[in-house]
Short mmCIF file of C-alpha atoms and ligand atoms in Angstrom, two decimals:
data_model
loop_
_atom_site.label_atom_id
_atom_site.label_comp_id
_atom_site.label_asym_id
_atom_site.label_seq_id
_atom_site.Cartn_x
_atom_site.Cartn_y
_atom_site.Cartn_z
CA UNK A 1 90.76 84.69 129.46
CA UNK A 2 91.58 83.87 125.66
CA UNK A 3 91.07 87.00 123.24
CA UNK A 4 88.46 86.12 121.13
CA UNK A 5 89.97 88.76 118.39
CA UNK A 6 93.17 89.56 117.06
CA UNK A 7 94.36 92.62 114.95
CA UNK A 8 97.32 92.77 112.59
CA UNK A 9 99.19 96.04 112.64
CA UNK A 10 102.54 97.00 110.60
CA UNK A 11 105.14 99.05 111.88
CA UNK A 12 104.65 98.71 115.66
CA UNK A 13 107.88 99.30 116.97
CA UNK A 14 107.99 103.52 116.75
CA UNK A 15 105.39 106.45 116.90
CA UNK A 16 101.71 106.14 116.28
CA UNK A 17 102.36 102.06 115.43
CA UNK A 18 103.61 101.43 119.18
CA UNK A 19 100.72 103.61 120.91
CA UNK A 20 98.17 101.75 118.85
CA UNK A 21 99.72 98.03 119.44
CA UNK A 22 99.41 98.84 123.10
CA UNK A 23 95.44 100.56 122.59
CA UNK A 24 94.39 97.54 120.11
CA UNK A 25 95.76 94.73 122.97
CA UNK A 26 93.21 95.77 124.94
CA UNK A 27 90.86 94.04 122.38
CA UNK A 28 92.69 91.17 121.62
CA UNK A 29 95.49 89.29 120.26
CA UNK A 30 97.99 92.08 118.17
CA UNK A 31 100.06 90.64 115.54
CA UNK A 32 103.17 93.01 115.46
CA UNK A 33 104.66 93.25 111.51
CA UNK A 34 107.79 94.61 111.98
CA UNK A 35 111.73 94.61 110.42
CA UNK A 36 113.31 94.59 113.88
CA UNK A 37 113.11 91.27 115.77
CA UNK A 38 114.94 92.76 119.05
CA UNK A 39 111.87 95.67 119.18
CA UNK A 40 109.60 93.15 118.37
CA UNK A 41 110.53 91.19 121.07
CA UNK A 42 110.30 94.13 123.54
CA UNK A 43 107.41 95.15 122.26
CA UNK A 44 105.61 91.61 122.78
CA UNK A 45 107.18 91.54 126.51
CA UNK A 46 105.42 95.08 127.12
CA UNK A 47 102.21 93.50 125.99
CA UNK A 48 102.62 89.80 127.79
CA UNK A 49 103.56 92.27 131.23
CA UNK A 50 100.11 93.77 130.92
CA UNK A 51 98.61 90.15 130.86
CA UNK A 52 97.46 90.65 127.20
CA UNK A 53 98.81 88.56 124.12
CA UNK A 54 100.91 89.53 121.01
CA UNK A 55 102.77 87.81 118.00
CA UNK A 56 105.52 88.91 116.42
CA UNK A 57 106.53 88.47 112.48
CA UNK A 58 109.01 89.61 111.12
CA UNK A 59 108.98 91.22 107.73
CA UNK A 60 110.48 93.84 105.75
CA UNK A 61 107.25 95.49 104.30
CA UNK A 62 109.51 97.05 101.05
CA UNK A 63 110.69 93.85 100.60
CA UNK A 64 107.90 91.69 98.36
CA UNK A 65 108.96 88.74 99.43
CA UNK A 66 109.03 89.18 103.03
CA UNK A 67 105.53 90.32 102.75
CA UNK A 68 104.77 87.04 101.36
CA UNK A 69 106.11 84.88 103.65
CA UNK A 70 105.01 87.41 106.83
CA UNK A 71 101.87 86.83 105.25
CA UNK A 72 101.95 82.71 105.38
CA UNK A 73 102.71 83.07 108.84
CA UNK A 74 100.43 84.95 109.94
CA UNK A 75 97.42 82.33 108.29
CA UNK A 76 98.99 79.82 110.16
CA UNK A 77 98.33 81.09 113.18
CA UNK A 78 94.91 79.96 112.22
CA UNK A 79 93.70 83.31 114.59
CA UNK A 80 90.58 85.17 114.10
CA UNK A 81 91.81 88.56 112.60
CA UNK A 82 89.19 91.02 112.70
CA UNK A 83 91.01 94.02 111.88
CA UNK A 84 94.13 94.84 110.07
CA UNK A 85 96.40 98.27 110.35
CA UNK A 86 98.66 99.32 107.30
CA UNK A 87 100.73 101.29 109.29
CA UNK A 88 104.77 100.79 108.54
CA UNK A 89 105.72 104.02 106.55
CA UNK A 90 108.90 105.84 106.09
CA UNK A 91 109.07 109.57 104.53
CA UNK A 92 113.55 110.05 103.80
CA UNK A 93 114.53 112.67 102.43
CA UNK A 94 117.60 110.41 100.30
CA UNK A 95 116.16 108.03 97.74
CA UNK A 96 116.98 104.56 98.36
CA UNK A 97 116.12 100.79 96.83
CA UNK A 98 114.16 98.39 98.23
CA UNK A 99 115.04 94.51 97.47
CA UNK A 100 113.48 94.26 94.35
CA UNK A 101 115.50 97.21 93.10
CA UNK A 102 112.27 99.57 93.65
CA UNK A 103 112.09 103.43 94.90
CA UNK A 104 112.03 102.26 98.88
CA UNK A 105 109.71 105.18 99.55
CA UNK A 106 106.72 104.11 97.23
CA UNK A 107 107.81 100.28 98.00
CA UNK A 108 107.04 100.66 101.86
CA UNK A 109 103.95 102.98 101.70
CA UNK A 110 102.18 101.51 98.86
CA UNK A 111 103.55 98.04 97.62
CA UNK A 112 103.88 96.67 100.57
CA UNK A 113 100.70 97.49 102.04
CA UNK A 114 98.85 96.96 99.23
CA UNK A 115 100.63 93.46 98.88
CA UNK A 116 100.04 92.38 102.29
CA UNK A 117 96.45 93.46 102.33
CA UNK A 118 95.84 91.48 99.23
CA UNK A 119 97.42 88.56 100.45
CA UNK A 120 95.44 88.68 103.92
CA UNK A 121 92.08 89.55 102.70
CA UNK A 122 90.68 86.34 101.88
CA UNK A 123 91.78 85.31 105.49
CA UNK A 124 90.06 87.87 107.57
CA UNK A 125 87.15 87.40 109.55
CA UNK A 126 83.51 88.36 107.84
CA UNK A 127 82.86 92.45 108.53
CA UNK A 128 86.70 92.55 109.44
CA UNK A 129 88.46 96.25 109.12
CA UNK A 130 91.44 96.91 107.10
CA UNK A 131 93.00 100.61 107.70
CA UNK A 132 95.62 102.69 105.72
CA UNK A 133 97.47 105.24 107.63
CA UNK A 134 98.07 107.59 104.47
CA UNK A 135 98.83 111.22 104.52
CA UNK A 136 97.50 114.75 103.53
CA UNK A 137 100.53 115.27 101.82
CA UNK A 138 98.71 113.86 98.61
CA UNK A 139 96.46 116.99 98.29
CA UNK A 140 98.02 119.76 96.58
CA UNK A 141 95.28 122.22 98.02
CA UNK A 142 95.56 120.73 101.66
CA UNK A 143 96.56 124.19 103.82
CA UNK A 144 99.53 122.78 105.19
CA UNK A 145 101.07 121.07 102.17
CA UNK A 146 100.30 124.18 100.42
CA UNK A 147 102.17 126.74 102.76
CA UNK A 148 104.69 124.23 102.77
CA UNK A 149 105.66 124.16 98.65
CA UNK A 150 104.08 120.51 98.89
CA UNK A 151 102.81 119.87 95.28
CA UNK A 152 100.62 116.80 96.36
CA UNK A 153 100.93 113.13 95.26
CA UNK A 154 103.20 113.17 91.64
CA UNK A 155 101.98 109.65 89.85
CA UNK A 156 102.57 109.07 86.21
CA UNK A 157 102.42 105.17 86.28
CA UNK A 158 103.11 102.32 88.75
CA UNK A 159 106.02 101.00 87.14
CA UNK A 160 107.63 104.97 86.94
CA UNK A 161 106.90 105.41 90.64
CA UNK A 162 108.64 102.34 91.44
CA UNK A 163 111.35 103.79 89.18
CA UNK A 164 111.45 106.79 91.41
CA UNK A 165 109.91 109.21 88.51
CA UNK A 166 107.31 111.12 89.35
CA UNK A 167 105.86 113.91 87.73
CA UNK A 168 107.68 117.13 87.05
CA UNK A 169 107.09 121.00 88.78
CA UNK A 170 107.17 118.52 92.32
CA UNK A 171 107.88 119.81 95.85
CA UNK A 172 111.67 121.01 96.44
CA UNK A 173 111.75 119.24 99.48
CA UNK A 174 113.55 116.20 99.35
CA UNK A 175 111.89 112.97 99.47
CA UNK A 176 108.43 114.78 99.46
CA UNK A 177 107.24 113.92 96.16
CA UNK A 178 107.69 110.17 96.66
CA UNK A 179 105.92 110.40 100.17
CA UNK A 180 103.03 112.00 98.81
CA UNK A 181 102.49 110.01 95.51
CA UNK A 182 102.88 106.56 97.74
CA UNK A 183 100.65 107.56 100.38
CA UNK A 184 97.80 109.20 97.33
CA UNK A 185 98.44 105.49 96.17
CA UNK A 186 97.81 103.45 99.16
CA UNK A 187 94.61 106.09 99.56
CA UNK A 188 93.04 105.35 96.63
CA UNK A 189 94.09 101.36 96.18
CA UNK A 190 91.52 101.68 99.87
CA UNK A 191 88.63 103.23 97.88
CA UNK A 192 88.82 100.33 94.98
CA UNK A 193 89.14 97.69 97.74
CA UNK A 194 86.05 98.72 99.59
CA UNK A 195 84.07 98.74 96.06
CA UNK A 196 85.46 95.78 94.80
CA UNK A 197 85.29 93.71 98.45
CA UNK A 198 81.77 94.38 100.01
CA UNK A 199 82.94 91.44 102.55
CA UNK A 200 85.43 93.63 104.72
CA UNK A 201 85.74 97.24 105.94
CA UNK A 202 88.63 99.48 104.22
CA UNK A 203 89.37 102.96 105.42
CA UNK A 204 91.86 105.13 105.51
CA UNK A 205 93.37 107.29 108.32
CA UNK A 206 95.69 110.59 107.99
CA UNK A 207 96.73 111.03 111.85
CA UNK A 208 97.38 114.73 111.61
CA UNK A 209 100.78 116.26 112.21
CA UNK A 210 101.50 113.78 115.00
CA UNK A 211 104.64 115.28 116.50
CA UNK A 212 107.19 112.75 118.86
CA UNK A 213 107.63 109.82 116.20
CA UNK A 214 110.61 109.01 114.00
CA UNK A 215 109.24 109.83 110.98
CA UNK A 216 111.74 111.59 108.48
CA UNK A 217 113.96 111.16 111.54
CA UNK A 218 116.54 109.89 108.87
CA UNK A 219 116.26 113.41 107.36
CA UNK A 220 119.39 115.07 106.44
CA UNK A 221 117.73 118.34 106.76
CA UNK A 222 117.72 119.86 110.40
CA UNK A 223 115.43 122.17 109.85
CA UNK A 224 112.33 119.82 108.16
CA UNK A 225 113.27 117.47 111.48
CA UNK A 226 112.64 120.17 113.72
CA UNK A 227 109.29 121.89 111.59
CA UNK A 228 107.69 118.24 112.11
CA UNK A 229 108.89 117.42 115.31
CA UNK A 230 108.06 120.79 117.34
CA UNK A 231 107.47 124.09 115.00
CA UNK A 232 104.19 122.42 113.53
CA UNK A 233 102.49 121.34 116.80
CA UNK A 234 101.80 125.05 118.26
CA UNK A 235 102.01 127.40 114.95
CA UNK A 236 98.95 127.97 112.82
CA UNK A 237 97.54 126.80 111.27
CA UNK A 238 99.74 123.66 111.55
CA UNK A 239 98.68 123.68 115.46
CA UNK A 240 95.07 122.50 114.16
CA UNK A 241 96.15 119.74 112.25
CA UNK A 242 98.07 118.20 114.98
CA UNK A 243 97.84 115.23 117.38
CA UNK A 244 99.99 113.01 119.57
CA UNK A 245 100.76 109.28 118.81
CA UNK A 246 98.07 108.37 122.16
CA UNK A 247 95.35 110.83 120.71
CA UNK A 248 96.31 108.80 116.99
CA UNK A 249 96.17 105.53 118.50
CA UNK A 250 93.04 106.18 120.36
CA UNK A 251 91.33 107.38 116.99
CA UNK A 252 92.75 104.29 115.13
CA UNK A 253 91.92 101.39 117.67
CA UNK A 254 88.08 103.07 117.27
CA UNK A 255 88.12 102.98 113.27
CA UNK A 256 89.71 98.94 113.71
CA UNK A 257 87.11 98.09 116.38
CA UNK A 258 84.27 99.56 114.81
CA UNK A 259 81.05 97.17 114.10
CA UNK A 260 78.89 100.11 112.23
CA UNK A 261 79.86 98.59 108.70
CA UNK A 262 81.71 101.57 107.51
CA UNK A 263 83.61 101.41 104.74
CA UNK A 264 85.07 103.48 101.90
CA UNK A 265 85.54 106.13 104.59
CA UNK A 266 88.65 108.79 105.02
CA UNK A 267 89.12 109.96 108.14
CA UNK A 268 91.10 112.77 109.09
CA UNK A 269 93.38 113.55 112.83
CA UNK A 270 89.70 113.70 114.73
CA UNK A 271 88.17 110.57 113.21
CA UNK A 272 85.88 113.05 111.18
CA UNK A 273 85.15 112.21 107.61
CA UNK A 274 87.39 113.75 104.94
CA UNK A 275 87.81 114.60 101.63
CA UNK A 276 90.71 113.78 99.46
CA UNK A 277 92.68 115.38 96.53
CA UNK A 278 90.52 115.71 93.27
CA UNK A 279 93.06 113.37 91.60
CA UNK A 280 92.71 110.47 94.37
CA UNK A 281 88.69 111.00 94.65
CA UNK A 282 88.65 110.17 90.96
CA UNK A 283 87.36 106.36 90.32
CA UNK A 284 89.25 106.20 86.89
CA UNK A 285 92.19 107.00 88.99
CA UNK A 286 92.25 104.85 91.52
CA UNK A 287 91.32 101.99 89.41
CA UNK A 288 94.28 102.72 87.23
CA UNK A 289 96.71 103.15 90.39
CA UNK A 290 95.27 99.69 91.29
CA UNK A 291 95.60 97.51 87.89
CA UNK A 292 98.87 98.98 87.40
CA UNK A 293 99.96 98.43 90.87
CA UNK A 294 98.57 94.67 90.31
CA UNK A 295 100.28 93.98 86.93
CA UNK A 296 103.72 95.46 88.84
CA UNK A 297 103.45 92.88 91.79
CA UNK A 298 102.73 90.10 89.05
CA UNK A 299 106.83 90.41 88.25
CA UNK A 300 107.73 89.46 91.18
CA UNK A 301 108.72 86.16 90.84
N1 NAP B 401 104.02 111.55 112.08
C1 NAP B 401 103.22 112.23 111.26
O1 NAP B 401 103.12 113.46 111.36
C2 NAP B 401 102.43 111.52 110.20
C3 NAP B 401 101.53 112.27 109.42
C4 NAP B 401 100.78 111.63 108.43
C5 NAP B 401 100.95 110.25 108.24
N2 NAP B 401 101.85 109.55 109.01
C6 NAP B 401 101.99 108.11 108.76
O2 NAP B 401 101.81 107.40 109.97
C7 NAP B 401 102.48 106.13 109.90
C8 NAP B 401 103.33 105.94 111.15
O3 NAP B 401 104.36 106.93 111.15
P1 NAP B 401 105.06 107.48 112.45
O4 NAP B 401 104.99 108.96 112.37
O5 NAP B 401 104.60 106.78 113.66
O6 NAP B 401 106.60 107.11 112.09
P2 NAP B 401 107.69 106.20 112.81
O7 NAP B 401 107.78 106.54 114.26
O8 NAP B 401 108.92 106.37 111.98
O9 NAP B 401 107.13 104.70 112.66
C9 NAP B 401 107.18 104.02 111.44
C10 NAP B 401 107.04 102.53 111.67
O10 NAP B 401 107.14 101.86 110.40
C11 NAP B 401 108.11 100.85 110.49
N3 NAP B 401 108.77 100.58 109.21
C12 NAP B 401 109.40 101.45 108.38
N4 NAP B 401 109.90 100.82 107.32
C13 NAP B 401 109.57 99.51 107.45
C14 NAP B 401 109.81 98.35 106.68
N5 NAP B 401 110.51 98.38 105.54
N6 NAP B 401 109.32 97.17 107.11
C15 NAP B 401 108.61 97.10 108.26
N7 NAP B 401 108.38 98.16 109.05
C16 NAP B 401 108.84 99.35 108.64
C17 NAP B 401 109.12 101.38 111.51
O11 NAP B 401 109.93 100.32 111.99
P3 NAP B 401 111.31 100.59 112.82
O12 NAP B 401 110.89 100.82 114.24
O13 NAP B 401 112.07 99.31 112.63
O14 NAP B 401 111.97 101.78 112.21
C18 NAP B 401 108.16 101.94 112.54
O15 NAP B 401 107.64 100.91 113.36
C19 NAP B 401 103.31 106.17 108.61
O16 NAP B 401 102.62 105.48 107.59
C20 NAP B 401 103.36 107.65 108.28
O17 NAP B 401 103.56 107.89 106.92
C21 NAP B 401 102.57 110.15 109.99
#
């Protein structure tokens, strides 16, 4: 039987992105966004095994470009995309630059996200769901961040984060200040896109401590690799933030396949409604992350 939906999802081939591309084929056609062809590949055979369909396109989500053309090819599939997971995310600890000479961090979690969904949106199906898998991290009062010296998302302007600048008295942890200030981006670029497009559904999604993915895998420090990959999962009160990449994908496919209209919504680990940092819940905020984010893609040439 032909799907009669399909879902886009980015970052597919690792963690919560691979649980949920196998949940969301169960509902129709998955479009897998990814920067590795070969996983891709596997990834689609998986899928095509089961008797279910999936796509792959291949794109570098830090790379502006890529998006672009991902983006093109994707419409020309001419399929009837109902929902569409931001997903791809990297948190390492090492600062590096992306292909348009941008802080890869804030590039991958924010620009390209915000890039692709921009480019999509007029393309998605009417009541359609786009989702942001964003991160805690961007609350400076959220318990774990807290205990952990986390100083919450650090934004001055678009054009500084892409610098790599963010604002000083940060986190000591490496790579931590450019996590959280991408992901408080992407967060509140959601909010203006579910005021601005009453068409579609945006939400956004933090998973929870979700031990058994690579995230911050590239981490040069042993002992932040081993706090996210095992301490955090059965210490409080880390233990009641956490969840698995199944229980995540699970949560996810729900929030994509919903028909309730939704929208505007964050949702934390147990698909409960949550609040955000006082910075990202503020409208002048996010409207500023999102016209400055806008004017920073328009140099891109
Ligand atoms: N794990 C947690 O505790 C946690 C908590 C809060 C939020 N999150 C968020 O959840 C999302 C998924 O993370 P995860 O924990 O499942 O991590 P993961 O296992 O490292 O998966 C990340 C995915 O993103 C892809 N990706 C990274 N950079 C990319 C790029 N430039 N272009 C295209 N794809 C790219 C990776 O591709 P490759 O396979 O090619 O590397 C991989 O498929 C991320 O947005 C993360 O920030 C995770």
């Amino acid at each position: 039987m032909e799907n009669k939906k399909a879902y886009v999802i980015t970052g597919p081939t690792s963690g919560i992105g691979y649980a949920t591309a196998l949940e969301l084929a169960k509902y129709g056609t998955v479009i897998l966004v990814g920067r590795n062809p070969e996983k891709l590949d596997q990834l689609q055979k998986v899928i095509k095994d089961k008797g279910q369909n999936a796509v792959p396109v291949v794109c570098d989500i830090s790379d502006m470009k890529s998006v672009k053309s991902a983006a093109q090819q994707i419409i020309a599939l001419q399929l009837p995309i109902t929902g569409l997971l931001n997903n791809a995310g990297i948190m390492p600890a090492k600062p590096a630059k992306s292909a348009q000479g941008w802080d890869m961090t804030f590039a991958t979690n924010h620009l390209g996200a915000f890039a692709l969904t921009e480019a999509l949106a007029p393309h998605l199906t009417d009541g359609a769901n786009v989702v942001f898998i964003t991160s805690a991290i961007e609350d400076p009062e959220r318990k774990p961040a807290k205990i952990m010296g986390m100083k919450g998302g650090r934004y001055l302007s678009a054009e500084t984060s892409a610098r790599g600048e963010w604002k000083a008295g940060g986190s000591k942890m490496p790579g931590i200040d450019a996590y959280a200030t991408s992901k408080q981006c992407i967060l509140a670029a959601a909010m203006v896109f579910a005021r601005e497009d009453t068409r579609l559904h945006y939400n956004a999604v933090e998973p929870g401590i979700t031990r058994g993915t690579s995230l911050g895998g590239e981490s040069t420090n042993a002992f932040i690799r081993f706090l996210f990959g095992h301490l955090m999962a059965i210490i409080p009160p880390f233990s009641t933030y956490s969840s698995t990449p199944k229980r995540s994908a699970r949560m996810i496919t729900k929030i994509l396949t919903d028909e309730s209209g939704k929208t505007g919504v964050y949702f934390d680990e147990k698909g409960l409604q949550m609040l955000g940092s006082t910075q990202v819940r503020d409208p002048e905020f996010q409207d500023r992350v999102v016209a400055e984010t806008r004017a920073l893609l328009l140099t891109v040439k």
